[in-house]
Coordinates of C-alpha atoms in Angstrom, one line a residue:
M1 CA -13.1 -27.7 -28.7
S2 CA -9.5 -27.7 -27.6
D3 CA -8.5 -28.4 -24.0
I4 CA -7.8 -25.4 -21.8
K5 CA -4.1 -25.3 -21.0
F6 CA -2.7 -24.0 -17.7
Y7 CA 0.8 -22.7 -18.2
K8 CA 3.6 -22.4 -15.7
E9 CA 3.6 -18.6 -15.8
K10 CA -0.1 -18.1 -15.0
H11 CA 0.8 -16.1 -11.9
L12 CA 3.6 -14.1 -13.5
P13 CA 3.8 -10.7 -11.8
L14 CA 3.2 -7.9 -14.2
E15 CA 4.9 -4.4 -14.3
M16 CA 2.0 -1.9 -14.2
H17 CA 4.3 0.7 -15.7
K18 CA 6.4 1.3 -18.7
V19 CA 10.1 2.2 -18.8
R20 CA 11.0 5.5 -20.6
I21 CA 14.3 6.5 -19.1
V22 CA 17.2 4.0 -18.7
Q23 CA 20.6 4.0 -17.0
K24 CA 23.6 2.1 -18.4
L25 CA 24.9 -0.8 -16.2
N26 CA 28.3 -2.5 -16.1
L27 CA 28.9 -6.2 -15.7
L28 CA 32.6 -6.6 -15.1
P29 CA 34.7 -9.7 -15.5
I30 CA 34.9 -12.0 -12.5
E31 CA 38.6 -11.2 -11.9
K32 CA 37.8 -7.5 -11.7
R33 CA 34.9 -8.2 -9.3
L34 CA 37.3 -10.1 -7.0
E35 CA 39.7 -7.2 -7.1
N36 CA 36.8 -4.8 -6.3
I37 CA 35.5 -6.7 -3.3
S38 CA 39.0 -7.0 -1.9
K39 CA 39.6 -3.3 -2.2
A40 CA 36.2 -2.7 -0.5
G41 CA 37.3 -4.8 2.5
N42 CA 34.6 -7.4 1.7
N43 CA 32.0 -4.9 2.7
T44 CA 29.4 -4.4 0.0
F45 CA 28.7 -0.9 1.4
L46 CA 32.2 0.1 0.3
L47 CA 31.9 -1.0 -3.3
R48 CA 31.7 1.8 -5.9
N49 CA 28.3 1.6 -7.7
K50 CA 30.0 1.8 -11.1
D51 CA 31.4 -1.6 -10.4
V52 CA 28.0 -3.1 -9.5
Y53 CA 25.7 -4.8 -12.1
L54 CA 22.6 -5.2 -10.0
D55 CA 22.5 -2.9 -6.9
M56 CA 20.4 -4.9 -4.5
L57 CA 22.0 -3.3 -1.4
T58 CA 18.8 -1.5 -0.3
D59 CA 15.6 0.1 -1.5
S60 CA 16.4 3.2 0.5
G61 CA 16.4 6.1 -2.0
T62 CA 16.8 3.8 -4.9
N63 CA 13.2 3.2 -6.0
A64 CA 12.3 4.6 -9.4
M65 CA 10.3 7.8 -9.3
S66 CA 7.1 8.2 -11.4
D67 CA 6.6 10.7 -14.2
R68 CA 4.3 12.6 -11.8
Q69 CA 7.0 12.9 -9.2
L70 CA 9.6 14.1 -11.7
G71 CA 7.2 16.6 -13.1
A72 CA 6.4 17.9 -9.6
M73 CA 10.0 18.5 -8.9
M74 CA 10.0 21.3 -11.5
I75 CA 7.6 23.5 -9.5
A76 CA 9.6 23.4 -6.2
D77 CA 9.6 26.6 -4.1
D78 CA 13.2 27.0 -3.0
S79 CA 12.5 29.5 -0.2
Y80 CA 14.5 28.8 3.0
A81 CA 11.5 29.5 5.2
G82 CA 7.8 29.3 4.5
S83 CA 8.2 27.4 1.3
E84 CA 4.9 26.5 -0.5
T85 CA 6.6 23.2 -1.3
F86 CA 6.6 22.4 2.5
Y87 CA 2.9 23.1 2.8
R88 CA 2.2 20.8 -0.1
M89 CA 4.2 18.0 1.5
E90 CA 2.6 18.7 4.9
K91 CA -0.8 18.3 3.4
A92 CA 0.1 15.0 1.7
V93 CA 1.5 13.7 5.0
Q94 CA -1.6 14.8 6.9
N95 CA -3.8 13.2 4.4
F96 CA -1.9 9.9 4.3
F97 CA -1.6 9.5 8.1
G98 CA -4.7 11.5 9.3
K99 CA -2.6 13.3 11.9
E100 CA -2.2 17.1 12.4
Y101 CA 1.4 17.9 13.1
F102 CA 4.4 17.2 10.9
L103 CA 8.1 17.8 11.5
P104 CA 10.4 17.3 8.5
A105 CA 13.8 15.6 8.7
H106 CA 16.3 14.6 6.0
Q107 CA 15.7 10.8 6.5
G108 CA 14.5 8.1 8.9
R109 CA 17.6 7.9 11.2
A110 CA 17.4 11.7 11.6
C111 CA 13.9 11.2 12.9
E112 CA 15.2 8.5 15.3
H113 CA 17.8 10.9 16.5
I114 CA 15.2 13.6 17.3
L115 CA 12.8 11.1 18.9
A116 CA 15.5 9.5 21.1
K117 CA 16.9 12.8 22.2
S118 CA 13.4 14.1 23.1
L119 CA 12.0 11.0 24.8
V120 CA 14.7 8.6 26.0
K121 CA 16.7 9.0 29.2
E122 CA 19.3 7.0 31.1
G123 CA 18.0 3.6 32.2
D124 CA 14.9 3.6 30.0
V125 CA 13.7 0.5 28.2
V126 CA 12.2 0.5 24.8
P127 CA 10.1 -2.5 23.8
M128 CA 9.8 -3.3 20.1
N129 CA 8.8 -6.1 17.8
Y130 CA 12.3 -6.2 16.4
H131 CA 15.2 -3.7 16.4
F132 CA 16.7 -1.8 13.6
T133 CA 20.4 -0.9 13.6
T134 CA 20.2 2.9 13.7
T135 CA 17.1 2.9 16.0
K136 CA 18.9 0.8 18.6
T137 CA 22.1 2.9 18.4
H138 CA 20.2 6.2 19.0
I139 CA 18.5 4.7 22.0
N140 CA 21.7 3.3 23.4
L141 CA 23.5 6.6 22.9
Q142 CA 20.8 8.2 25.2
G143 CA 21.4 5.6 27.9
G144 CA 18.4 3.4 27.1
R145 CA 18.2 -0.2 26.0
V146 CA 16.1 -2.1 23.6
E147 CA 14.0 -5.2 24.4
E148 CA 12.8 -7.3 21.4
L149 CA 9.4 -8.8 22.0
Y150 CA 8.8 -10.8 18.9
K151 CA 6.8 -14.0 18.8
D152 CA 8.7 -17.2 18.7
K153 CA 7.6 -17.9 15.1
A154 CA 9.2 -14.7 14.0
I155 CA 12.6 -16.3 13.7
E156 CA 11.4 -19.6 12.3
L157 CA 12.8 -18.8 8.8
V158 CA 10.7 -21.4 7.0
S159 CA 7.0 -21.2 7.8
D160 CA 3.6 -20.2 6.6
E161 CA 3.0 -17.6 9.3
P162 CA 1.6 -14.5 7.5
F163 CA 2.5 -11.9 10.1
K164 CA 5.9 -12.7 11.6
G165 CA 6.4 -9.1 12.5
D166 CA 3.7 -9.2 15.2
M167 CA 4.6 -8.2 18.8
D168 CA 4.1 -10.8 21.5
L169 CA 1.4 -9.3 23.8
V170 CA 2.2 -11.4 26.8
K171 CA 5.9 -10.5 26.7
L172 CA 4.9 -6.9 26.4
E173 CA 2.7 -6.9 29.5
N174 CA 5.3 -8.9 31.4
L175 CA 8.0 -6.4 30.6
I176 CA 5.9 -3.4 31.6
N177 CA 5.2 -5.0 34.9
E178 CA 8.8 -6.0 35.4
V179 CA 10.5 -2.6 34.7
G180 CA 7.6 -0.2 35.3
A181 CA 5.7 1.9 32.8
E182 CA 7.5 5.0 34.0
H183 CA 10.8 3.6 32.6
I184 CA 9.3 2.9 29.2
P185 CA 9.2 6.2 27.1
F186 CA 7.4 4.4 24.2
V187 CA 6.7 1.1 22.6
R188 CA 7.9 0.9 19.0
I189 CA 6.5 -1.2 16.2
E190 CA 8.4 -1.5 12.9
M191 CA 6.1 -2.1 10.0
G192 CA 7.6 -4.4 8.7
T193 CA 10.6 -5.9 10.4
N194 CA 13.6 -5.1 8.3
L195 CA 16.2 -7.5 9.9
I196 CA 14.2 -10.7 9.8
G197 CA 13.0 -10.7 6.3
G198 CA 10.8 -7.7 5.8
Q199 CA 8.0 -9.5 7.7
P200 CA 4.7 -7.6 8.1
V201 CA 2.6 -6.7 11.2
S202 CA -1.1 -7.3 11.2
L203 CA -3.6 -4.5 11.8
Q204 CA -5.1 -6.6 14.6
N205 CA -1.7 -6.8 16.4
V206 CA -1.2 -3.0 16.1
E207 CA -4.7 -2.5 17.7
D208 CA -3.9 -5.0 20.5
V209 CA -0.5 -3.3 21.3
S210 CA -2.2 0.1 21.2
S211 CA -4.8 -1.1 23.8
I212 CA -2.0 -2.3 26.1
C213 CA -0.1 1.0 25.7
K214 CA -3.3 3.0 26.6
K215 CA -3.9 0.8 29.6
Y216 CA -0.4 1.7 31.0
N217 CA -0.4 5.3 29.6
I218 CA 2.7 4.5 27.3
P219 CA 2.9 6.2 23.9
L220 CA 2.9 3.8 20.9
M221 CA 5.4 4.7 18.1
I222 CA 5.3 3.3 14.6
D223 CA 8.2 3.3 12.2
A224 CA 6.3 3.6 8.9
S225 CA 9.3 3.5 6.6
L226 CA 8.3 0.2 5.1
I227 CA 4.6 0.6 5.6
T228 CA 3.7 0.3 1.9
D229 CA 4.8 -3.3 1.7
N230 CA 3.0 -3.9 5.0
L231 CA -0.2 -2.3 3.7
Y232 CA -0.1 -4.7 0.7
F233 CA 0.3 -7.7 3.0
N234 CA -2.6 -6.4 5.2
K235 CA -4.7 -6.2 2.1
V236 CA -4.0 -9.7 0.8
R237 CA -3.3 -11.7 4.0
E238 CA -5.6 -10.2 6.6
E239 CA -9.3 -11.2 6.2
R240 CA -10.7 -8.0 7.8
C241 CA -8.6 -5.8 5.4
K242 CA -9.7 -7.4 2.1
D243 CA -12.6 -5.0 1.6
M244 CA -10.7 -2.0 2.8
S245 CA -8.9 0.4 0.6
I246 CA -5.1 0.9 1.0
H247 CA -5.7 4.3 2.5
E248 CA -8.3 3.0 4.9
I249 CA -5.9 0.5 6.2
A250 CA -3.2 3.1 6.6
L251 CA -5.5 5.4 8.6
A252 CA -6.6 2.5 10.8
I253 CA -2.9 1.8 11.6
S254 CA -2.2 5.4 12.1
K255 CA -5.1 5.9 14.5
C256 CA -3.5 3.4 16.9
A257 CA -0.2 5.4 17.1
D258 CA 0.8 8.4 19.2
I259 CA 3.9 9.0 17.1
I260 CA 4.8 8.0 13.6
Y261 CA 8.0 8.5 11.8
F262 CA 9.2 7.5 8.3
S263 CA 12.0 7.5 5.9
A264 CA 10.8 8.9 2.6
R265 CA 13.7 7.2 0.9
K266 CA 11.4 4.2 1.3
L267 CA 7.9 5.6 1.8
G268 CA 7.5 8.1 -1.0
S269 CA 10.2 6.8 -3.3
A270 CA 12.2 10.0 -2.9
K271 CA 14.7 11.3 -0.2
G272 CA 13.6 12.8 3.1
G273 CA 11.5 11.8 6.1
G274 CA 9.5 13.1 9.0
I275 CA 7.7 12.8 12.3
V276 CA 3.9 12.9 12.5
V277 CA 1.9 13.4 15.8
D278 CA -1.5 14.5 17.0
S279 CA -0.2 15.9 20.2
K280 CA 0.8 19.6 20.2
E281 CA 2.9 18.8 23.4
Y282 CA 5.0 16.3 21.5
F283 CA 5.2 18.6 18.5
D284 CA 6.4 21.5 20.7
N285 CA 8.9 19.4 22.6
M286 CA 10.6 18.2 19.3
K287 CA 10.3 21.2 17.0
E288 CA 13.1 23.1 18.7
L289 CA 15.5 20.3 17.8
I290 CA 14.8 20.4 14.0
P291 CA 16.6 23.8 13.3
V292 CA 19.5 22.6 15.5
Y293 CA 20.1 19.3 13.8
E294 CA 18.2 19.3 10.5
G295 CA 17.3 22.7 9.1
F296 CA 14.4 25.1 9.4
L297 CA 10.9 23.8 10.2
T298 CA 9.8 24.1 6.6
Y299 CA 12.5 22.0 5.0
G300 CA 14.2 19.9 7.7
G301 CA 17.3 19.2 5.7
M302 CA 15.4 18.1 2.6
S303 CA 15.8 19.5 -0.9
T304 CA 12.5 21.2 -2.0
R305 CA 12.6 19.2 -5.2
E306 CA 12.6 16.0 -3.2
M307 CA 9.8 17.3 -1.0
E308 CA 7.6 17.8 -4.0
A309 CA 8.4 14.2 -5.1
V310 CA 7.6 12.9 -1.6
A311 CA 4.2 14.6 -1.7
I312 CA 3.3 12.8 -4.9
G313 CA 4.9 9.6 -3.7
L314 CA 2.5 9.5 -0.7
E315 CA -0.5 9.8 -3.0
E316 CA 0.9 6.9 -5.1
A317 CA 1.5 4.9 -2.0
C318 CA -2.3 4.4 -1.9
D319 CA -2.3 2.7 -5.3
I320 CA -2.3 -1.1 -5.1
D321 CA -0.6 -1.4 -8.5
M322 CA 2.3 0.6 -7.2
I323 CA 2.7 -1.0 -3.8
S324 CA 2.2 -4.6 -5.0
H325 CA 5.2 -4.4 -7.4
G326 CA 7.9 -5.0 -4.7
P327 CA 6.2 -7.9 -2.8
E328 CA 5.0 -9.7 -5.9
F329 CA 8.4 -9.6 -7.6
I330 CA 10.1 -10.7 -4.4
E331 CA 7.6 -13.6 -4.2
E332 CA 8.5 -14.6 -7.8
F333 CA 12.2 -14.3 -7.1
G334 CA 11.7 -16.6 -4.1
R335 CA 9.7 -19.1 -6.1
I336 CA 12.6 -19.4 -8.6
L337 CA 15.1 -19.9 -5.8
Q338 CA 13.0 -22.6 -4.2
E339 CA 13.1 -24.5 -7.5
Y340 CA 16.9 -24.6 -7.0
N341 CA 16.4 -25.6 -3.3
I342 CA 18.1 -22.5 -2.1
P343 CA 17.2 -21.7 1.5
I344 CA 15.2 -18.5 1.8
V345 CA 12.9 -16.9 4.4
T346 CA 9.3 -17.9 3.9
P347 CA 6.8 -16.5 3.4
T348 CA 8.7 -13.9 1.4
G349 CA 8.2 -10.4 2.8
G350 CA 8.8 -6.9 1.7
L351 CA 11.9 -4.9 0.8
G352 CA 13.9 -7.8 -0.7
L353 CA 14.5 -11.5 -1.0
H354 CA 16.2 -12.9 2.1
I355 CA 18.6 -15.8 1.9
N356 CA 19.2 -18.0 4.9
A357 CA 23.0 -17.8 5.1
R358 CA 23.2 -19.9 8.2
E359 CA 21.9 -22.8 6.1
F360 CA 23.5 -21.8 2.8
V361 CA 27.0 -21.7 4.3
G362 CA 26.5 -23.7 7.5
H363 CA 30.1 -25.0 7.3
V364 CA 31.4 -21.5 8.0
K365 CA 31.9 -20.6 11.6
E366 CA 29.3 -18.2 13.0
T367 CA 32.1 -16.0 14.3
E368 CA 33.4 -15.7 10.8
F369 CA 30.4 -13.8 9.6
Q370 CA 28.4 -16.2 7.5
S371 CA 26.1 -13.6 5.9
A372 CA 29.0 -11.2 5.1
A373 CA 31.0 -14.0 3.5
L374 CA 28.0 -15.1 1.4
A375 CA 27.3 -11.4 0.3
S376 CA 30.9 -11.2 -0.9
A377 CA 30.6 -14.5 -2.8
I378 CA 27.4 -13.4 -4.4
Y379 CA 29.1 -10.2 -5.7
I380 CA 32.1 -12.2 -7.0
V381 CA 30.0 -14.6 -9.0
S382 CA 27.3 -12.3 -10.2
G383 CA 28.2 -8.6 -9.9
A384 CA 25.1 -8.1 -7.7
R385 CA 25.5 -6.2 -4.4
G386 CA 23.4 -7.4 -1.5
M387 CA 23.5 -6.6 2.2
E388 CA 24.6 -8.6 5.2
R389 CA 21.8 -8.8 7.8
G390 CA 23.3 -11.0 10.5
T391 CA 26.1 -11.1 13.2
L392 CA 28.1 -8.3 11.5
S393 CA 25.1 -6.0 11.9
E394 CA 25.0 -6.7 15.7
E395 CA 27.0 -5.0 18.4
K396 CA 29.5 -7.1 20.4
N397 CA 28.6 -8.4 23.9
P398 CA 29.9 -6.3 26.9
D399 CA 32.7 -8.9 27.4
G400 CA 33.9 -8.3 23.8
S401 CA 32.6 -11.6 22.4
E402 CA 30.5 -11.8 19.2
H403 CA 26.7 -11.4 19.7
I404 CA 25.5 -14.1 17.3
A405 CA 22.4 -12.9 15.5
S406 CA 19.1 -14.8 15.8
C407 CA 18.9 -14.8 12.0
E408 CA 21.8 -14.9 9.6
L409 CA 20.5 -13.4 6.3
V410 CA 21.7 -11.9 3.1
R411 CA 19.2 -9.4 1.7
L412 CA 18.8 -8.9 -2.0
A413 CA 16.7 -5.8 -2.1
L414 CA 14.3 -5.2 -5.1
P415 CA 13.7 -1.4 -5.4
R416 CA 10.3 -0.7 -7.0
R417 CA 10.1 -0.4 -10.7
V418 CA 13.9 -0.8 -11.2
F419 CA 14.7 -4.4 -12.2
T420 CA 13.3 -6.7 -14.9
L421 CA 12.4 -10.3 -14.5
S422 CA 15.3 -11.3 -16.8
Q423 CA 17.7 -9.6 -14.4
I424 CA 16.0 -11.5 -11.5
R425 CA 16.4 -14.7 -13.4
Y426 CA 20.1 -13.9 -14.1
I427 CA 20.9 -13.5 -10.4
A428 CA 18.8 -16.6 -9.6
D429 CA 20.9 -18.6 -12.0
R430 CA 24.2 -17.4 -10.5
L431 CA 22.9 -18.1 -7.0
A432 CA 22.0 -21.7 -8.1
W433 CA 25.6 -22.2 -9.3
L434 CA 26.9 -20.7 -6.0
Y435 CA 24.7 -23.0 -4.0
D436 CA 26.0 -26.0 -5.8
N437 CA 29.5 -24.8 -5.0
R438 CA 28.9 -23.5 -1.6
H439 CA 31.6 -25.7 0.0
L440 CA 34.1 -23.3 -1.6
I441 CA 32.9 -20.3 0.5
G442 CA 34.9 -19.6 3.6
G443 CA 34.8 -17.0 6.4
L444 CA 35.9 -13.4 7.0
R445 CA 37.7 -11.6 9.8
F446 CA 38.0 -7.9 10.6
T447 CA 41.0 -5.8 9.6
E448 CA 39.3 -2.5 10.6
E449 CA 36.5 -2.7 13.1
P450 CA 34.6 0.5 14.1
K451 CA 33.0 0.6 17.6
V452 CA 29.6 1.6 16.4
M453 CA 27.6 0.2 13.4
R454 CA 30.6 -1.6 12.1
F455 CA 28.7 -3.1 9.2
F456 CA 28.6 0.3 7.5
I457 CA 32.4 1.1 7.3
G458 CA 34.2 -1.9 8.7
R459 CA 36.7 -3.8 6.6
L460 CA 37.3 -7.6 6.5
E461 CA 39.5 -10.1 4.8
P462 CA 39.1 -13.8 3.9
T463 CA 40.3 -16.3 6.5
S464 CA 41.8 -18.4 3.6
D465 CA 42.2 -18.3 -0.2
W466 CA 38.6 -19.4 -0.7
Q467 CA 37.8 -16.5 -3.0
E468 CA 40.5 -17.4 -5.5
K469 CA 39.3 -21.0 -5.5
L470 CA 35.7 -19.7 -6.1
V471 CA 36.9 -17.7 -9.1
A472 CA 38.9 -20.6 -10.5
K473 CA 35.9 -23.0 -10.3
F474 CA 33.6 -20.3 -11.9
K475 CA 36.0 -19.9 -14.8
E476 CA 36.3 -23.7 -15.2
D477 CA 32.5 -23.9 -15.5
F478 CA 31.7 -20.7 -17.4
G479 CA 34.9 -20.1 -19.3
D480 CA 35.2 -16.5 -20.3
S481 CA 31.6 -15.8 -19.6
L482 CA 30.9 -12.9 -17.2

C-alpha cells in the first residue's frame, strides 16, 4: 500500500461555478501604464478601465451576475409606478431581512442621504464601530459628527482576532452617558468594517449593542452592504452560528436592528439599494424624500432590470457556495502574499485583500500619502487598479493639517466570480517584486484638492522622479515583459 500524500494545495479554494461569458482584458506596456497614472493624477479612480488589466478598485457593482439574474432581467416590468418588478424585489427584501417596510434607492450612499436628512440634526453624535467615507460626510453635512467606538484590537493589523469589527460596549455606554441619549439619533454598525480590512462583526456583539440601544431607547442601524461576507464569517468563526443556516443568521442579525440599509451593488450583485424598517413611523418619515431625491416609491432611481437581478441576488446570498467565494479567495491571496513576507491585514476579511502600506512603504512620510503612493506603484508594475484606504480618504483637521489615518491600507478588491487563481498569482508575483524594490517608491502631493471626499476626484503628483526609477528597474529585471 502506498503512503498517503498531503499536497500543498489541499485547501485550494474551488470555484463553484463555471464561466460562460468572458470580457477581453488589456495588459499595457509599463511605459503606457506610467503615462496613464500620470494623466489620472495618481488617483486610481481616474484611470480609464480600458487601461486596467485587473480592476481591483472595488466590488461595488462589479460582481459577476448569475445566469438566473441575467434571465430575470428579461421579465422586467418597466412601469414608472406600481411595477410588478418592484413587488418582486420588495418580497425578496422582506424575506431576506424579515422586516415589513422597504424603501428603494439607487445605491447605498443614497440611502445614507435619506437617513441622515431624516434623522440627524445639528449637534447630534452618531456612534459607530467604524466610519465609512460617504456615511460620515452625510452626517457631517447635517451638522452631526461621528464617534468611532471600535475595540483596540480592531487596528492591530496583524492578529488572530476573528471579529475586529465588533463595537466596544464600554465605550458605547460611556459615550451615551457623556453626550446624552437625546443627542444620539442612532447607533450604526457596519457589517463588516470596510476601511480597516473588511473585518466582520459577531452576532453576539450585534445582540449586545442592541440591548444597550434598547436600554437607552436609541435606534440601532445596520449597514448591510457587506453582510454576505459577514454572514460567511459568522458561520465559520462563531461557534453558536455553525449549526445555523445563512438565512437564519441573517434574520438573527436583522432582528436586532431598527433600521437596515444596503447597497445592492454589493449585497445582491447588481445595482441599487434600499432601506428596510419594521416601524411605519420611520417608513412614513422617509418615504416623502424618495420621490424628491431618488424616484417614485416603486423604483427609487433603479433600473427595473437591475431590480429583478437584485431580487434573485438576495436569494443567492443565502447560498454558502456563493458567499464563500470572496472570503476564501481573499484568504488564498493573503496566504500567497505571506509566503513573500508582504505585510497584510490578518486575519483576512471580506471585500478584498488589504496591504499594510504603513509597513510596506514606511520610509515614505505619512503626510505624503503612503497608501496612495503604493496604489500608484502597484498599477505601474502590474496594471492592477487598487484603492487607497488611508490618510487620503480622511478629511483634514480643522486647522488644515492632515488627519493621519489609524490604518494606512491599499485594498485589492476581489469581486465575486470575476478573477481566476492564475490572475491572483500574477498580481502576487508583481507585488513580490515591488516589495523587494519598495525603497524606490516615493510620496505624492496634491495638485488639485477638493474640499469633500478628495480621494474620489483629487489629483496628485510624485514628490520626486521615483516613478521613472521604478520603471527603469522593472525593465532592467523583466526586459520587454509586460
